[in-house]
Coordinates of C-alpha atoms and ligand atoms in Angstrom, one line a residue:
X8 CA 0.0 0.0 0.0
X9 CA 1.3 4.0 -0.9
X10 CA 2.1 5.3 2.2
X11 CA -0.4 8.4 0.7
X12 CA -3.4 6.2 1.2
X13 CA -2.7 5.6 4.4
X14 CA -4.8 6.9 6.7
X15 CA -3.9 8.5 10.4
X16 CA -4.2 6.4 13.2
X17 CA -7.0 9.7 14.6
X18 CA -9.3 8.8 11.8
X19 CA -9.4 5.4 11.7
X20 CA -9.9 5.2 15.1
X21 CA -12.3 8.1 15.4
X22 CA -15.2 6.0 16.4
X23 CA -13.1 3.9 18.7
X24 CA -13.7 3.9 22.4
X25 CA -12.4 5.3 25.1
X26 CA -12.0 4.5 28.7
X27 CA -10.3 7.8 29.7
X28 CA -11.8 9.6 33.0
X29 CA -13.0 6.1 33.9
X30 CA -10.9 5.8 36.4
X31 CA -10.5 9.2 37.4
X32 CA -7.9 12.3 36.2
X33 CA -5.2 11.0 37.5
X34 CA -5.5 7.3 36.7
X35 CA -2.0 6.1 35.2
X36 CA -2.7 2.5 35.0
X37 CA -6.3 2.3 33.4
X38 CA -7.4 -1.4 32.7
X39 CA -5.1 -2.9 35.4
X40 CA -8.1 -1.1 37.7
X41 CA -10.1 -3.9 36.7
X42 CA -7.9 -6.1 38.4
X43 CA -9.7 -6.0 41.7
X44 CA -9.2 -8.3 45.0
X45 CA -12.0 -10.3 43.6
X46 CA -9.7 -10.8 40.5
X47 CA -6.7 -11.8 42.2
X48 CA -8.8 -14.8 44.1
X49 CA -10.5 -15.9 40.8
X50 CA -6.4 -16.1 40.0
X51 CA -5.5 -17.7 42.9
X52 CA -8.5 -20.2 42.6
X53 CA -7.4 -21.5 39.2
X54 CA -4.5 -22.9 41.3
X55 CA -4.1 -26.7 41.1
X56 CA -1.2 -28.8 40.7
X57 CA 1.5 -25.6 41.8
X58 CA 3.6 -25.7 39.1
X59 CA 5.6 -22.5 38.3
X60 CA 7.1 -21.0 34.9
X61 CA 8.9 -17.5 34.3
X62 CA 7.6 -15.6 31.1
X63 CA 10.8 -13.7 30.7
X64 CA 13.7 -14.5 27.7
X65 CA 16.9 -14.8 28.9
X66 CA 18.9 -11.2 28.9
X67 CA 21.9 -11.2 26.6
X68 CA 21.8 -14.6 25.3
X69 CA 25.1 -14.9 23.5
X70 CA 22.6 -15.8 20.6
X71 CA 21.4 -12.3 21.0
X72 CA 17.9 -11.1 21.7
X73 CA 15.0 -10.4 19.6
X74 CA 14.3 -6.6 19.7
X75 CA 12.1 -4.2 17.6
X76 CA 14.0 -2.9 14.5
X77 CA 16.2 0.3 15.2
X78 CA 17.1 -1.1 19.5
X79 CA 20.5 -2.5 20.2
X80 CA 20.8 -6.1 22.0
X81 CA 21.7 -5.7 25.7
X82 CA 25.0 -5.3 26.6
X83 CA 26.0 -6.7 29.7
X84 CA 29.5 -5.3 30.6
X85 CA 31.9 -7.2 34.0
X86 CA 33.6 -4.0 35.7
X87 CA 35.0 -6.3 38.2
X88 CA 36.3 -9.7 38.7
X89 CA 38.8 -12.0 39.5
X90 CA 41.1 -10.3 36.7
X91 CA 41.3 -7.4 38.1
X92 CA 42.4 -9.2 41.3
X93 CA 44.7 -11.5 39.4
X94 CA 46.7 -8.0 38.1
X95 CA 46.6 -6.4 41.2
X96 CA 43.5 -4.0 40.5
X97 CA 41.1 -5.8 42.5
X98 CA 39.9 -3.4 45.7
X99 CA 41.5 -5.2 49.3
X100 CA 38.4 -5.7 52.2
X101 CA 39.4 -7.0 55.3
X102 CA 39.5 -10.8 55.7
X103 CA 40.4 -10.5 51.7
X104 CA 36.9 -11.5 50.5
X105 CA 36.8 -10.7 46.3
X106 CA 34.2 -9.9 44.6
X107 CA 32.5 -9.6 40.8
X108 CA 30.5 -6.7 39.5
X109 CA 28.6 -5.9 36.0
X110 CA 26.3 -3.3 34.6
X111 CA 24.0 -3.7 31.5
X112 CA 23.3 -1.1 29.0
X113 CA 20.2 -1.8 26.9
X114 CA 16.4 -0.4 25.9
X115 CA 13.8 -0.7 28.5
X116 CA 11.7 -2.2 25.6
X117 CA 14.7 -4.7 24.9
X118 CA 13.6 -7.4 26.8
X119 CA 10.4 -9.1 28.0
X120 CA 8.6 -5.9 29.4
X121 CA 5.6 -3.8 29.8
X122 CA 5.2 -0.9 28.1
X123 CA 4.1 2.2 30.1
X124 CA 0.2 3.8 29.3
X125 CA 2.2 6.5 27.6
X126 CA 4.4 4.6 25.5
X127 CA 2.8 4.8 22.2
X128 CA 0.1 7.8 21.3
X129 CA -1.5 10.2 18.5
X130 CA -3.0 13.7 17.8
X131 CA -0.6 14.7 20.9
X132 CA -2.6 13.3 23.6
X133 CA -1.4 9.8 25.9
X134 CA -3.7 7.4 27.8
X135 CA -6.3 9.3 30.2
X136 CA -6.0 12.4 27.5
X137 CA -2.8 13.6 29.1
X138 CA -0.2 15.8 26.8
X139 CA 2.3 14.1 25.2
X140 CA 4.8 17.2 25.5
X141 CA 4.6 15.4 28.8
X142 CA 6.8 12.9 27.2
X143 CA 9.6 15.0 27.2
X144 CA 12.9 14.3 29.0
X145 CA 10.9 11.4 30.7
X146 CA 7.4 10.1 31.1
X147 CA 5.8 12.6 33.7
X148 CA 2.4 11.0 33.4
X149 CA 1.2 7.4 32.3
X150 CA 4.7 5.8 33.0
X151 CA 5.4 2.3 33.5
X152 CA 6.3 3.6 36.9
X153 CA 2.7 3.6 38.7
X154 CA 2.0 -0.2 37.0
X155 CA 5.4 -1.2 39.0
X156 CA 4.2 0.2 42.4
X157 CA 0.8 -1.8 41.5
X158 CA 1.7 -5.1 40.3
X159 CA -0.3 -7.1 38.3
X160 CA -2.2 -10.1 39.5
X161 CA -5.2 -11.9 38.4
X162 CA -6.1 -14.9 36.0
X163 CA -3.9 -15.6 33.1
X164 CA -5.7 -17.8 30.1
X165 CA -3.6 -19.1 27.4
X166 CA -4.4 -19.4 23.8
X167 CA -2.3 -21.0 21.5
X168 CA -2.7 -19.7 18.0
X169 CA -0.2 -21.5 16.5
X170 CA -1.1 -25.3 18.0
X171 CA -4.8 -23.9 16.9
X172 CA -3.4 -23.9 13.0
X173 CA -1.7 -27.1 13.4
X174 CA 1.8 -24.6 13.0
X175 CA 5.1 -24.3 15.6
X176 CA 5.4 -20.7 14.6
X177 CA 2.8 -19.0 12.8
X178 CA 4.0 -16.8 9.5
X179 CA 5.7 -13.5 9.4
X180 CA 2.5 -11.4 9.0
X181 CA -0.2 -14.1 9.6
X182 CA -2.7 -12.5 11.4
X183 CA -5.9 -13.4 13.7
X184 CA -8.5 -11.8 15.1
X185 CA -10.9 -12.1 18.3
X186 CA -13.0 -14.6 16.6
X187 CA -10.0 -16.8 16.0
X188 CA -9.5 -16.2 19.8
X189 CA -12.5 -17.8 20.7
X190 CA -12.3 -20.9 18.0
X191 CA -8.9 -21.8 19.0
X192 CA -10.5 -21.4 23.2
X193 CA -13.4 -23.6 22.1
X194 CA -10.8 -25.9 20.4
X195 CA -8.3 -25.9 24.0
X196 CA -11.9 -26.3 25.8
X197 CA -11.4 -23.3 28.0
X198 CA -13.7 -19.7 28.9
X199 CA -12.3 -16.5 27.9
X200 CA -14.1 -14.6 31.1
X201 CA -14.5 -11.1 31.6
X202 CA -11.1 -9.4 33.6
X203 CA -9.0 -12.4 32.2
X204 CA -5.5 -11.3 31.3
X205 CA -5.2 -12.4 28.0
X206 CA -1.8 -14.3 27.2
X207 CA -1.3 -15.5 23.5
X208 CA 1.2 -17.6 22.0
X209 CA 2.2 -17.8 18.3
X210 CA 5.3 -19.1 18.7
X211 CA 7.4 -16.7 17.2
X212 CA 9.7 -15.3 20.1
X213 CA 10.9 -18.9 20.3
X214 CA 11.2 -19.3 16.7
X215 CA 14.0 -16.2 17.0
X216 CA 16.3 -19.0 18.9
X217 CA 15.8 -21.3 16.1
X218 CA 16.3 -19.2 12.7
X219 CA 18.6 -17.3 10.9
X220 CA 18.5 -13.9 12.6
X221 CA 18.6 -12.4 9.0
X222 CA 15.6 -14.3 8.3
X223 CA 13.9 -13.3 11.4
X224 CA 14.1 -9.6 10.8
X225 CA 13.5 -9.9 7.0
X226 CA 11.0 -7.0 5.9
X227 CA 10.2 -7.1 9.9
X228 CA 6.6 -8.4 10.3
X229 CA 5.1 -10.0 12.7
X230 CA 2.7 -12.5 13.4
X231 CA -0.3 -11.0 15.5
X232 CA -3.6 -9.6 16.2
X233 CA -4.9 -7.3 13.5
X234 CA -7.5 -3.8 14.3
X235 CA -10.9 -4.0 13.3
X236 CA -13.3 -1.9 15.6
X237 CA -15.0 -5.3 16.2
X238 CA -12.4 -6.9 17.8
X239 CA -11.3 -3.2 20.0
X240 CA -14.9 -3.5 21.7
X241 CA -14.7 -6.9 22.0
X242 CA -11.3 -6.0 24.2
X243 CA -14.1 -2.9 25.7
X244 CA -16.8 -5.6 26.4
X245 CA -14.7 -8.6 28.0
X246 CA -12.5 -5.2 30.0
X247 CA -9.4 -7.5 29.5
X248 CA -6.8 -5.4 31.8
X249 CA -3.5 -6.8 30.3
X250 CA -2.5 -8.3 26.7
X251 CA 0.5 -10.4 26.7
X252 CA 2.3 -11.9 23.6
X253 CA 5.7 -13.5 22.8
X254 CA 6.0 -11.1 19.8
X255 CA 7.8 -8.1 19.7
X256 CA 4.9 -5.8 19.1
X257 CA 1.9 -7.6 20.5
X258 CA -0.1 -6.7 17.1
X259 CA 0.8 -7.7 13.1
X260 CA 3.3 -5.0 12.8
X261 CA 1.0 -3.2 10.0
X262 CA -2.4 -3.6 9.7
X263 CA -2.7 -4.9 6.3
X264 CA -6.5 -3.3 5.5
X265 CA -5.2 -0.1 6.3
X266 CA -1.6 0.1 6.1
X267 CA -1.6 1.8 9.7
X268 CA 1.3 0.7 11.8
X269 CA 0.4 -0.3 15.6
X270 CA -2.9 0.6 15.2
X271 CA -3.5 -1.5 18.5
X272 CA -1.0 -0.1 20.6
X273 CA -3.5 3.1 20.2
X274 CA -6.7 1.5 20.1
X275 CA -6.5 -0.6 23.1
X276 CA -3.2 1.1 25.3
X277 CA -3.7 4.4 24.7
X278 CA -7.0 4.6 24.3
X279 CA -8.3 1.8 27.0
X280 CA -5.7 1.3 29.2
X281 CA -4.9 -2.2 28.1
X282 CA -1.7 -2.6 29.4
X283 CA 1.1 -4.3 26.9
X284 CA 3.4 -6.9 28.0
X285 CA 5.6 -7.8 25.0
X286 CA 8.3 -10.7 24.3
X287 CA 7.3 -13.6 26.3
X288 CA 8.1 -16.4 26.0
X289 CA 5.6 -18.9 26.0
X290 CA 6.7 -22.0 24.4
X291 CA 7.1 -24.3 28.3
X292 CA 4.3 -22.7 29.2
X293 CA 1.8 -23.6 26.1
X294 CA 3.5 -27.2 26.1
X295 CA 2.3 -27.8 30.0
X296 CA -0.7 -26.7 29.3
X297 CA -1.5 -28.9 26.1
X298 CA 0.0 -31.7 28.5
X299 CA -2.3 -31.4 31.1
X300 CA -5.3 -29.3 29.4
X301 CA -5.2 -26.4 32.0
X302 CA -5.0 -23.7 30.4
X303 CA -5.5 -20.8 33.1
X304 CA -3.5 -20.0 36.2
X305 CA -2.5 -17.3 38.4
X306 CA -0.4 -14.8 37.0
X307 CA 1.8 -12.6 38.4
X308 CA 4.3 -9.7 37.3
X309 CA 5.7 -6.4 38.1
X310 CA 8.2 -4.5 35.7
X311 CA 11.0 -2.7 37.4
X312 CA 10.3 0.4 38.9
X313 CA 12.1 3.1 36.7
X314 CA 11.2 6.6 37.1
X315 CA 9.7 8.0 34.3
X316 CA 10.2 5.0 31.9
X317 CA 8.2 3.8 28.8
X318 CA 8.8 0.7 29.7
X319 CA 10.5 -2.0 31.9
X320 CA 11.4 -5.3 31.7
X321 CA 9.6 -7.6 34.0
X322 CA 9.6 -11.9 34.5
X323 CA 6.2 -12.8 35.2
X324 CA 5.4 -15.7 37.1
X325 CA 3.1 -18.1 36.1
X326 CA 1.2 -20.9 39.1
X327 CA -0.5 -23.2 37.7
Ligands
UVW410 C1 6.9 0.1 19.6 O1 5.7 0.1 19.6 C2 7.7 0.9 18.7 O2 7.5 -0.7 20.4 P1 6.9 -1.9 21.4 O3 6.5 -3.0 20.4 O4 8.1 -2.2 22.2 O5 5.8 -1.4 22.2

C-alpha cells in the first residue's frame, strides 16, 4: 500500500472507544483497575497442581535477543572480577573477601517488558488524555512507573494460536482476530471470562532462537492480532486489563486493511488502558498446558520500577 493512502491512526480510530476519566484524572494504570481483589482470588483459585514458569527471555543470550528494528541487543559489561584481582587491580576488604560486578546497557523495551500507558500515542494526547509534551525528557504521566508500584495479579488464560493452526510458529505477517481467539479457546476447551488477562502464543519469540536472525528480521513483520473496531470493543466488552504476547509488538506490525502501523497499541493502550506486555516467552508454558489441558492460572508480574520510563522489563510468574 502507498504510504499516501494511508490513513492517520485519529481517523481510523475516530469512532473507537475510550475508557479515559473512567478511572478518574489521574488514573496512570487504566485497565489494570479492573484487576480487583476479587480478580486476584479468581487467579488464585485457578491454582491446582502448583507448578511455576517464568515468562521472561533470557537477557543477553550470546545468541542475541530479539528486539524491535532500530534497539541494540543488551550489553551486559563485567567492571570487576577475579582479573582485576589476578593484576593487582582488585579493591583489598578485610578478611580478603573478592568480589565480581557488572552493569547492562540496553532499551527498557529490549527485553520481556511492559510498556508504560504513555508509550505509544496520537494527535498529541497519551492514555487518560494527558499531553504528550509530557513525554519530554521522561514520562511525567502514564509511565510504566505507577504499574510497577501496582503489580499485576489476576487470572492468566492461554491461547495458543499456532497449536490452533496445526503450526510451531505461525507466519511473518499471519494475522488473527478475536473470533480466532474464541475458536482456538473452544478448540483448548477453555472460557475467555471477563477481567481475564489475556496471554497468547504464536510461537514466534521462540522461533527467534531457532532461525537465521537475517531471516527473522527480513522486511520485519510479525505475526499477531490485527485492528478491526469489532475486535477493539470486544477488548471494551470482555475489560481484558492486560495483553501479553511472545511477539515483539503484540499486534501484526502493520495492519494490512489499512496500512496503519500499531494501530493496536492506540486503540487498546492508549485509548483503554490495556496494558502491553511484550516478548514472552511462552513455548514451556503452552507445552504444560497442552500436557495437562489447563490452560488458566495465576499470574503474576511487576516491571521494574524506573522513574519515568516507557517501559520496563519484568519476569512474570506463572502458578498453575
Ligand atoms: C513500539 O511500539 C515501537 O515498540 P513496542 O513494540 O516495544 O511497544
Amino acid at each position: 500500500m502507498e504510504s499516501k493512502n494511508v490513513p492517520l491512526v485519529a481517523e481510523l480510530l475516530r469512532d473507537a472507544p475510550k475508557n479515559w476519566g473512567k478511572w478518574g484524572p489521574d488514573d496512570e494504570v487504566g485497565s489494570l483497575n479492573y484487576l480487583t481483589r476479587a480478580q486476584v482470588l479468581r487467579g488464585v483459585a485457578s491454582v491446582r497442581s502448583g507448578k511455576t514458569f517464568t515468562l521472561q527471555i533470557q537477557m543477553g543470550n550470546p545468541a542475541g535477543d530479539p528486539v524491535w528494528p532500530g534497539r541494540s541487543q543488551a550489553r551486559r559489561l563485567n567492571v570487576m572480577d577475579k582479573g582485576h584481582y589476578l593484576c593487582g587491580k582488585g579493591p583489598k576488604f578485610p578478611g580478603e573477601a573478592e568480589y565480581a560486578d557488572d552493569m547492562m546497557i540496553m532499551y527498557l523495551q529490549g527485553s520481556t517488558q511492559y510498556d508504560a500507558l504513555g508509550h505509544v500515542w496520537y494527535g498529541d494526547q497519551l492514555w487518560n488524555g494527558y499531553d504528550a509534551k509530557s513525554t519530554i525528557g521522561g514520562l511525567e504521566k502514564a509511565s510504566v512507573l505507577p504499574i510497577a508500584e501496582r503489580g499485576v495479579v489476576g487470572r492468566g488464560v492461554l491461547i495458543d494460536m499456532a497449536r490452533h493452526r496445526g503450526k510451531d510458529v505461525l507466519a511473518p505477517g499471519e494475522t488473527f482476530t478475536h473470533l480466532d481467539l474464541l475458536a482456538a479457546a473452544e478448540m483448548q476447551g477453555v472460557r475467555i471470562e471477563k477481567h481475564d488477562i489475556l496471554v497468547i502464543r504464536t510461537g514466534w519469540i521462540g522461533s527467534f532462537y531457532k532461525r537465521d536472525q537475517a531471516e527473522f528480521y527480513r522486511e520485519f513483520v510479525e505475526p499477531g492480532l490485527t485492528y478491526s473496531p469489532e475486535l477493539v470493543e470486544w477488548f471494551h466488552r470482555m475489560e481484558i486489563p492486560n495483553l501479553v504476547t511472545d511477539t515483539i509488538a503484540n499486534e501484526v506490525t502493520v495492519d494490512p486493511v489499512s496500512g496503519v502501523a500499531l494501530p493496536l497499541h492506540n486503540a487498546l493502550m492508549r485509548n483503554l488502558g490495556v496494558a502491553l506486555t511484550e516478548i514472552a516467552q511462552l513455548d514451556p508454558l503452552a507445552a504444560d498446558c497442552a500436557d495437562d489441558q489447563q490452560w488458566t492460572f495465576l499470574y503474576t508480574a511487576a516491571p521494574l520500577k524506573v522513574v519515568n520510563g516507557s517501559g520496563a522489563p519484568v519476569n512474570p510468574v506463572v502458578i498453575k
